[in-house]
Coordinates of C-alpha atoms in Angstrom, one line a residue:
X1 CA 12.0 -21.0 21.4
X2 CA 14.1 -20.7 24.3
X3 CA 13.7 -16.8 24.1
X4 CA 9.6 -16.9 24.6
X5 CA 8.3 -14.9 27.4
X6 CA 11.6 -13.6 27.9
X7 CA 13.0 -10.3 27.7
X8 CA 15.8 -10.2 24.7
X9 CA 18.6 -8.2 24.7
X10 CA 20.0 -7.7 21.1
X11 CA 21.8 -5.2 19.2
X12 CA 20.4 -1.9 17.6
X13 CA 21.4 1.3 15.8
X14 CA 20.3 4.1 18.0
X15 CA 20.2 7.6 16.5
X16 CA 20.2 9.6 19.7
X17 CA 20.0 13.0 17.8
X18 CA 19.4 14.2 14.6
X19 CA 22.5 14.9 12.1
X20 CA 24.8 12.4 14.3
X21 CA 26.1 9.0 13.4
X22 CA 24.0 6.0 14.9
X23 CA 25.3 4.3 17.9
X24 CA 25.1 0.7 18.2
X25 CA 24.3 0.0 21.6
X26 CA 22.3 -3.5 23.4
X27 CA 18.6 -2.7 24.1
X28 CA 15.8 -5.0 25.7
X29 CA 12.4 -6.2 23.9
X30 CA 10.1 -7.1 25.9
X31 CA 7.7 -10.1 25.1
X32 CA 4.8 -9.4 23.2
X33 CA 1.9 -9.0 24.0
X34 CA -1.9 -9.0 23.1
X35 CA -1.9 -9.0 19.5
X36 CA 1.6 -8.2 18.8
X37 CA 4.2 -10.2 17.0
X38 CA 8.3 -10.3 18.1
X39 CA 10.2 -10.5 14.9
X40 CA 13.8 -11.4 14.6
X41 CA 15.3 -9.4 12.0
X42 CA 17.4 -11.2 9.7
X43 CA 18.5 -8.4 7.0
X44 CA 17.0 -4.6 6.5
X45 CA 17.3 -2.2 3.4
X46 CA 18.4 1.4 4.3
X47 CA 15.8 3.6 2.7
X48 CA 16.3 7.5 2.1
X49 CA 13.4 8.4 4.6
X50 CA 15.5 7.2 7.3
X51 CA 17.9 9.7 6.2
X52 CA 15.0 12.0 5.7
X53 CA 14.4 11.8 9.1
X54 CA 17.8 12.1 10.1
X55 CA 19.4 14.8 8.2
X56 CA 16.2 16.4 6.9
X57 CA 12.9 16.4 9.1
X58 CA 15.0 16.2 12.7
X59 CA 11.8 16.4 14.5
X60 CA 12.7 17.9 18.0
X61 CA 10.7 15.0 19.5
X62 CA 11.7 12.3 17.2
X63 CA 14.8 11.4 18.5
X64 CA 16.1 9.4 19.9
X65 CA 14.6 6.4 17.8
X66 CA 15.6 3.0 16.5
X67 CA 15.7 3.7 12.7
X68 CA 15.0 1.4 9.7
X69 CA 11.6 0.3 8.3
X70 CA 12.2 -1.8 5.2
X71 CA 13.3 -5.2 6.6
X72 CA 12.4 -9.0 6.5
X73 CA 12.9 -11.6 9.4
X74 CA 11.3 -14.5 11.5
X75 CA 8.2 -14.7 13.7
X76 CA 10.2 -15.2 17.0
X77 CA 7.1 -15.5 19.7
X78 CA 3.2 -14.4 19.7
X79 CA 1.4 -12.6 22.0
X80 CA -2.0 -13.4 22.9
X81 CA -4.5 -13.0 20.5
X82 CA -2.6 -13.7 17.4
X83 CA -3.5 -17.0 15.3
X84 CA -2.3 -15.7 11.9
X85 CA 1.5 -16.1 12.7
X86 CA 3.6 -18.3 14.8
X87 CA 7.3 -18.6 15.4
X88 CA 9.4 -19.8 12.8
X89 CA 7.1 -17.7 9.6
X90 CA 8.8 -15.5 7.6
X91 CA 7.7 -12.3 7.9
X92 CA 8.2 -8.5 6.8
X93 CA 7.0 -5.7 9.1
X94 CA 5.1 -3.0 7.4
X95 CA 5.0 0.8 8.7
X96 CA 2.0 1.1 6.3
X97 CA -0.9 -1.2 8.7
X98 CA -4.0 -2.8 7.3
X99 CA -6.4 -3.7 10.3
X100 CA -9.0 -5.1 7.6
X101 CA -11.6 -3.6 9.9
X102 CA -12.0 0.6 10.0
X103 CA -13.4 2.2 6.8
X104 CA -10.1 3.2 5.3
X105 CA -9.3 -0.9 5.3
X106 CA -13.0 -2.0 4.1
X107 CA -12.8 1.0 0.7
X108 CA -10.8 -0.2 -2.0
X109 CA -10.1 3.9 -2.7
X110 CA -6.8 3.6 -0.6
X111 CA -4.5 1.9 1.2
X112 CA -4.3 3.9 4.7
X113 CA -5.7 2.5 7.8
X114 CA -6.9 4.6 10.7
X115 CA -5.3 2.4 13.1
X116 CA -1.6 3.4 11.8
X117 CA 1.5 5.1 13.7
X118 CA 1.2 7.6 11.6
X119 CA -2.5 8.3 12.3
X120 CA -1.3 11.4 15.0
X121 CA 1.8 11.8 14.7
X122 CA 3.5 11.5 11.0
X123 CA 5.6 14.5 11.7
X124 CA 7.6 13.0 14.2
X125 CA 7.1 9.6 12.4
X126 CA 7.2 7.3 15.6
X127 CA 4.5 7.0 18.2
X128 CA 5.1 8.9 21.8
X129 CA 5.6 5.4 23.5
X130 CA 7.8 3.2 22.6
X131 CA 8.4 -0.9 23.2
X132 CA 12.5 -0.4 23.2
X133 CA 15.0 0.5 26.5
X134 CA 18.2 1.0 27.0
X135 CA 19.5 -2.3 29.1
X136 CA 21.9 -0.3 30.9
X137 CA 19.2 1.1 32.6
X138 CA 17.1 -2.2 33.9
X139 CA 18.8 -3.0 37.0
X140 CA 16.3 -4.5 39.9
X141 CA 12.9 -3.3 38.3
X142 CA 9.5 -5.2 36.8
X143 CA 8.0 -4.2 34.0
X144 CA 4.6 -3.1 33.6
X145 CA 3.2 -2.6 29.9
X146 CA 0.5 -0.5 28.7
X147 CA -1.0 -1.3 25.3
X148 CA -3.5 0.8 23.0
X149 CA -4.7 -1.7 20.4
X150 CA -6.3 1.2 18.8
X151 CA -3.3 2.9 18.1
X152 CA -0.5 0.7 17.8
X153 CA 1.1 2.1 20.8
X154 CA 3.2 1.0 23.7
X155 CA 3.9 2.6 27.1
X156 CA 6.6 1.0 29.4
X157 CA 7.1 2.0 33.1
X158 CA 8.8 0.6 35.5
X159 CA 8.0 0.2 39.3
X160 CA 11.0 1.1 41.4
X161 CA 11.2 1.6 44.9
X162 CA 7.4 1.5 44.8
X163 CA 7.1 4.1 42.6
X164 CA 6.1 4.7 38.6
X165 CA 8.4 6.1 35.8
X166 CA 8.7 6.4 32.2
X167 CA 11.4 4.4 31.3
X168 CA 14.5 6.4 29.9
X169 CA 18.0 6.1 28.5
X170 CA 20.1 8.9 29.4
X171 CA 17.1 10.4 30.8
X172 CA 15.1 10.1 27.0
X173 CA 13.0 7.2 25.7
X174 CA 14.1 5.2 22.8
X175 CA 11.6 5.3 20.0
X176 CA 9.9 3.0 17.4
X177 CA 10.3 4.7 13.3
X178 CA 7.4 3.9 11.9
X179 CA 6.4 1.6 14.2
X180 CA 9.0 -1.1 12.9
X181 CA 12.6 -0.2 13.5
X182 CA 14.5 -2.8 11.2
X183 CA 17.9 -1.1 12.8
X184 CA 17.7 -4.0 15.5
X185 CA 18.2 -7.5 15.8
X186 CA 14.7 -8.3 17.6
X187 CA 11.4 -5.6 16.9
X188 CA 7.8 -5.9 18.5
X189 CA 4.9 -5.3 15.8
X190 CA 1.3 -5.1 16.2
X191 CA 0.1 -7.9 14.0
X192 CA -2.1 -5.3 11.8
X193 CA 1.3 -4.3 10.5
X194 CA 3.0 -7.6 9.7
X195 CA 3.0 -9.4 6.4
X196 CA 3.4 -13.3 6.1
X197 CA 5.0 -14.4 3.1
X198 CA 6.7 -17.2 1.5
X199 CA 8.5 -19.6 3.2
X200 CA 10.7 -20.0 0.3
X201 CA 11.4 -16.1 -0.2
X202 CA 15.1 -15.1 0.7
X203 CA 15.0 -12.0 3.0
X204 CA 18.4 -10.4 2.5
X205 CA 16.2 -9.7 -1.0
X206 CA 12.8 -9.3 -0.4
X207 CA 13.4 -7.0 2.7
X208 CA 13.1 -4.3 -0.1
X209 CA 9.8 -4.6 -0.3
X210 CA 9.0 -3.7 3.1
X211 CA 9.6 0.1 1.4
X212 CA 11.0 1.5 -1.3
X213 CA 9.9 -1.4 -4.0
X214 CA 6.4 -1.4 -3.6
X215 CA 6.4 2.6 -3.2
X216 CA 7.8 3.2 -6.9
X217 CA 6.2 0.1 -8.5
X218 CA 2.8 0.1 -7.2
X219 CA 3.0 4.5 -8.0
X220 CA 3.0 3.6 -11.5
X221 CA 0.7 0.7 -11.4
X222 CA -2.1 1.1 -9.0
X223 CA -1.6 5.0 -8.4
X224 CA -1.2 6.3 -12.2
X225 CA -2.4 3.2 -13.7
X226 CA 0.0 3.9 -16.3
X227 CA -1.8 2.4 -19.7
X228 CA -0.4 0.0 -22.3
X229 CA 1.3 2.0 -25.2
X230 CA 1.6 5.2 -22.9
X231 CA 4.2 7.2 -22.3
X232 CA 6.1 8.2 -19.3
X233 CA 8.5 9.9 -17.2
X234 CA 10.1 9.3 -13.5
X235 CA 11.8 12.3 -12.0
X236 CA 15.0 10.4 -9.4
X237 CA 16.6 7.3 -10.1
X238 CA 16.8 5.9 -6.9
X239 CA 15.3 3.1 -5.8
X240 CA 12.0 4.2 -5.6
X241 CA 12.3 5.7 -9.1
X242 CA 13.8 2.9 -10.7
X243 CA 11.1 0.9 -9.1
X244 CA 8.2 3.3 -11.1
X245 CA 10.5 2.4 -14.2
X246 CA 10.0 -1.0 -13.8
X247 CA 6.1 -0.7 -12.8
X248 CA 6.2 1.1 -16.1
X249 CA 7.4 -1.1 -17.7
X250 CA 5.5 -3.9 -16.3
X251 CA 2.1 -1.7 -17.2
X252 CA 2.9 -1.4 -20.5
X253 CA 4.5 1.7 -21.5
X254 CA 6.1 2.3 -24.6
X255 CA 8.4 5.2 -23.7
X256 CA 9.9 5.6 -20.1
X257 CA 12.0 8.8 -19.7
X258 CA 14.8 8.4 -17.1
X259 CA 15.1 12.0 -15.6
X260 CA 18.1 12.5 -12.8
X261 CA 20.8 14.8 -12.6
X262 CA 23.3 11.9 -12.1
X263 CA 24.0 10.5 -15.9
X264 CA 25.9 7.6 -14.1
X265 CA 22.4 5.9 -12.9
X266 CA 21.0 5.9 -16.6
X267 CA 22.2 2.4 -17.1
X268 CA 20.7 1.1 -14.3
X269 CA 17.3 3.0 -15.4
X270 CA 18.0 0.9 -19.2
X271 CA 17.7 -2.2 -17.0
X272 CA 14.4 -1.9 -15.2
X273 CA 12.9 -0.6 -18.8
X274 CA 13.9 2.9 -19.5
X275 CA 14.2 3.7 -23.2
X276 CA 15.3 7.6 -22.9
X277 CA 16.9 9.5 -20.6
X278 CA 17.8 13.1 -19.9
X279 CA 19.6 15.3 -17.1
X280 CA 18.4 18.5 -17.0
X281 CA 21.8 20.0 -15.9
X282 CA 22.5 19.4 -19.8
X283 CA 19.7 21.6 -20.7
X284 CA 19.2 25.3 -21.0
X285 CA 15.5 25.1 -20.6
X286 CA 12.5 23.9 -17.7
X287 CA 12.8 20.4 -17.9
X288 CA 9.5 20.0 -18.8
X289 CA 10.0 22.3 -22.0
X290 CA 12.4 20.0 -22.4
X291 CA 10.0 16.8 -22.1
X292 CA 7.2 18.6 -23.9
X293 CA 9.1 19.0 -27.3
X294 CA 10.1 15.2 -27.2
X295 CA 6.6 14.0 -26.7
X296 CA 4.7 16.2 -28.8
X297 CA 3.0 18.1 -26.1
X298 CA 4.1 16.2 -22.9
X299 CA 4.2 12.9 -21.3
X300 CA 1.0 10.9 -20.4
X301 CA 2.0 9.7 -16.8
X302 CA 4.8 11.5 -14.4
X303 CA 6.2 10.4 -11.3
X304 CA 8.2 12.2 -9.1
X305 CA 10.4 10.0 -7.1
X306 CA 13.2 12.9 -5.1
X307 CA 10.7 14.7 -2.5
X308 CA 11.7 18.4 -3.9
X309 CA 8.7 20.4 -4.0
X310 CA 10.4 21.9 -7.5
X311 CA 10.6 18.7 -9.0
X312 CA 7.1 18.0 -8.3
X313 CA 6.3 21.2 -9.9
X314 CA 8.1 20.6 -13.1
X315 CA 7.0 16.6 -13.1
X316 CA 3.1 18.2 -13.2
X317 CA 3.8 21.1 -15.6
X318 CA 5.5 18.0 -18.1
X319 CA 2.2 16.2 -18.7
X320 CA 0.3 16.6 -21.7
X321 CA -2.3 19.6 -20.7
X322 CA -5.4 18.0 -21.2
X323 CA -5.3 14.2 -19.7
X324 CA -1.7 13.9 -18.3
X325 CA -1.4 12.4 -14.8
X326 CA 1.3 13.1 -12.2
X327 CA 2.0 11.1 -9.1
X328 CA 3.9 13.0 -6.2
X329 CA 5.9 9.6 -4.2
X330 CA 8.5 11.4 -2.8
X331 CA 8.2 11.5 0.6
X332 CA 8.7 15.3 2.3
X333 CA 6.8 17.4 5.2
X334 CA 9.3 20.6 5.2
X335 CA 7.9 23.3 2.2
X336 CA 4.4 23.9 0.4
X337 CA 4.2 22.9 -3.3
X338 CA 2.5 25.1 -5.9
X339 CA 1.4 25.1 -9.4
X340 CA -1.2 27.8 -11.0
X341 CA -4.6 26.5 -10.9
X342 CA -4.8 26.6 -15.3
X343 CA -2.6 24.2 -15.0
X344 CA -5.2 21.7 -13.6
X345 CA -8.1 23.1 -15.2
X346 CA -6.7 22.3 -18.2
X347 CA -7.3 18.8 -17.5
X348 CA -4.3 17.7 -15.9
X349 CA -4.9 15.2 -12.4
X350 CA -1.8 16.0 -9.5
X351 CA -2.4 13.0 -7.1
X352 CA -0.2 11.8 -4.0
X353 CA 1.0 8.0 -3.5
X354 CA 1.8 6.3 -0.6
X355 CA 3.4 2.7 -0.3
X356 CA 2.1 2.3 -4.2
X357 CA -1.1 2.2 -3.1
X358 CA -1.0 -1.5 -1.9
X359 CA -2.5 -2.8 1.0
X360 CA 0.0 -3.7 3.1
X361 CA -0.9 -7.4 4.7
X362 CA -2.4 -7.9 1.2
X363 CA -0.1 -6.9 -1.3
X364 CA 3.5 -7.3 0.1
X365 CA 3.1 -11.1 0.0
X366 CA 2.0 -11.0 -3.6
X367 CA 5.1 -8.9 -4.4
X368 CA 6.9 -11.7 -3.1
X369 CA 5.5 -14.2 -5.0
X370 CA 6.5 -11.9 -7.9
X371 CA 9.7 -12.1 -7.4
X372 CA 10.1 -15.7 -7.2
X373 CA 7.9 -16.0 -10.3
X374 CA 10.6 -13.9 -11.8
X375 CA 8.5 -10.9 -12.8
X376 CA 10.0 -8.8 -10.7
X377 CA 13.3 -7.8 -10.2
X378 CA 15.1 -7.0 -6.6
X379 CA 18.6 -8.5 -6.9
X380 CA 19.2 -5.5 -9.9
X381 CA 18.7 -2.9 -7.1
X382 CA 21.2 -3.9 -4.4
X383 CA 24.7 -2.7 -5.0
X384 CA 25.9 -3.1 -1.6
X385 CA 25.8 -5.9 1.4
X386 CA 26.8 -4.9 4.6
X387 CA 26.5 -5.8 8.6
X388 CA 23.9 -3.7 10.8
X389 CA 27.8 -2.2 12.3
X390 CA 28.2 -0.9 9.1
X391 CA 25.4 1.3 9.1
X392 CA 27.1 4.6 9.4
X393 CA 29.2 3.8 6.0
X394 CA 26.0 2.6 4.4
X395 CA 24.6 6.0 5.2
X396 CA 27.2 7.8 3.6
X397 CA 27.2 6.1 0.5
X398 CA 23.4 7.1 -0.1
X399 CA 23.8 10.5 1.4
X400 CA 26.5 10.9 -1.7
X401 CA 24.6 8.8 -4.3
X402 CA 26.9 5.8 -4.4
X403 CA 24.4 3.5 -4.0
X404 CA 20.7 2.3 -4.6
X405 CA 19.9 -0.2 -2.0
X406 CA 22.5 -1.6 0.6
X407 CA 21.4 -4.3 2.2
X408 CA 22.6 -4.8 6.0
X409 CA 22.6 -8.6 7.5
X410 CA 21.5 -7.5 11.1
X411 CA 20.6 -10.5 13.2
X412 CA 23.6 -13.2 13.4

């Protein structure tokens, strides 16, 4: 491509401070280098932990930052090392790495990797260095470019006047979310955290998969491990909840409660599988009194898909006493959960989930094949399209539930 070895300048939404609209402004991406893939995004899902991060962790050292992590695009140029992609693949970036070589990678007990962003620094949910600048800012420098393979993590300086500096915008580095950043027409991606998939996959639809899909399906099937004839309940019917309906579904349950405190999302839940539902604002009990007395003691398998330390509470405390299972997906750092300990003793198992268990590299292309083989459904969970401009309405129709995935075209 004409673009290899070059520095791009594209389009990106920058979120310069926390609880502000993004900005779109033109950044540069550097060529990649060792091991690293550039990717050209072609369309990005807008997920509710970019908002988390934007209305709800606003980490004093995570801003500013390039947001969006659930995305799909092309294999634009290689850096050296990489033989496993080349331009022209179609690709999705993953925020969840698999290095297939440190201990997490080589046990089939999880799906973390110890080479990850998120390794030092999940609060903040971006790595210290970044591989984005401002371009108003690169007038008559060079770059030079400090990689740590270990980590995933970029430093850029520049040499000015014969002298080093971080590089800044507005006197403040632009960071990498998750180590992806989807919210810009070109990213840089160690290859340890880039799935190849499909050729024939559209990726204004799989792009979901890159987050929220996976995350709700794969917490029902390869986190709870929900049984055939079992029965079960997700707490939030977004995406990610509706997405543990439908792993639910696909494992074999016989009963699915749909639990969310917006009724209008209940048909949408009777699409991916659900065969009850209730909203607890229609109740003048505990919700999971309420659950208990349908299911004769409580439900087999939980999942709690909102990230409210409550909900979690009540999504254990709705399991059956003695065996039930409840999965915590929602994704939150702010407040301590609690239960009392008879509650587990009693036999009850309170686990955590994180991107449905699947290993990235691994599992994200098999998704895809999924879909294609029409076993599992994407096109049911995107309400709105939208350009990568657009982002600032997109945000306000999740922040106000009018939505359950919007789907932003981002490179032209």
């Amino acid at each position: 491509m004409a673009t290899t070895g070059k520095v791009i300048r594209c389009k990106a939404a920058v979120a310069w401070e926390p609880n502000k609209p993004l900005v779109i402004e033109e950044i540069e991406v550097a060529p990649p280098q060792a091991n690293e893939v550039r990717i050209k995004i072609v369309a990005t899902g807008l997920c509710h932990t970019d908002l988390y991060h934007l209305f709800e962790g606003m980490h004093k050292d995570g801003f500013p930052a390039v947001l969006g992590h659930e995305g799909a695009g092309i294999v634009e140029s290689v850096g050296p090392g990489v033989t496993e992609f080349q331009p022209g693949d179609k690709v999705i970036p993953m925020f969840t790495s698999q290095c297939r070589e440190c201990r997490f990678c080589k046990s089939p007990k999880t799906n973390q990797c110890e080479k990850g962003w998120a390794v030092d620094r999940y609060d903040v949910m971006a790595l210290e260095d970044t591989r984005f600048t401002y371009s108003k800012y690169l007038v008559n420098t060079c770059f030079r470019i400090f990689f740590n393979q270990n980590l995933m993590s970029f430093r850029f300086s520049v040499q000015h006047d014969g002298k080093e500096s971080r590089f800044t915008c507005k006197g403040k580095k632009v960071l990498q979310f998750m180590g992806t950043s989807t919210f810009s027409e070109y990213t840089v991606v160690n290859q340890i955290a880039v799935a190849k998939i499909d050729p024939a996959a559209p990726l204004d639809k799989v792009c979901l998969l890159g987050c929220g899909i996976c995350t709700g399906y794969g917490a029902a099937v390869n986190t709870a491990k929900v049984e055939p004839g079992s029965t079960c309940a997700v707490f939030g019917l977004g995406a990610v909840g509706l997405s543990a309906v439908m792993g639910c579904k696909a494992a074999g349950a016989k009963k699915i409660i749909a639990v969310d405190i917006n009724p209008e999302k209940f048909e949408k839940a009777k699409v991916f599988g659900a065969t009850d539902f209730v909203n607890p604002k229609d109740h003048d009990k505990p919700i999971s009194q309420v659950l208990t007395e349908m299911t004769n003691g409580g439900v087999d398998y939980s999942l709690e898909c909102t990230g409210n330390v409550g909900v979690m509470r009540s999504a254990l405390e709705s399991c059956i006493w003695a065996w039930g299972v409840s999965v915590i997906v929602g994704w939150t750092d702010l407040y301590d959960f609690a239960a009392r300990p008879i509650k587990l003793i009693s036999g009850r198992t309170w686990k955590g989930s994180s991107f449905g268990g699947f290993k990235s590299k691994d599992g994200v292309p098999e998704m895809v094949k999924a879909y294609l083989n029409k076993k599992v459904k994407l096109d049911e969970f995107i309400t709105h399209n939208m350009s990568l401009v657009q982002i600032n309405d997109a945000i306000e129709l999740m922040k106000h539930g009018k939505c359950i995935r919007t789907v932003l075209s981002v490179s032209p």
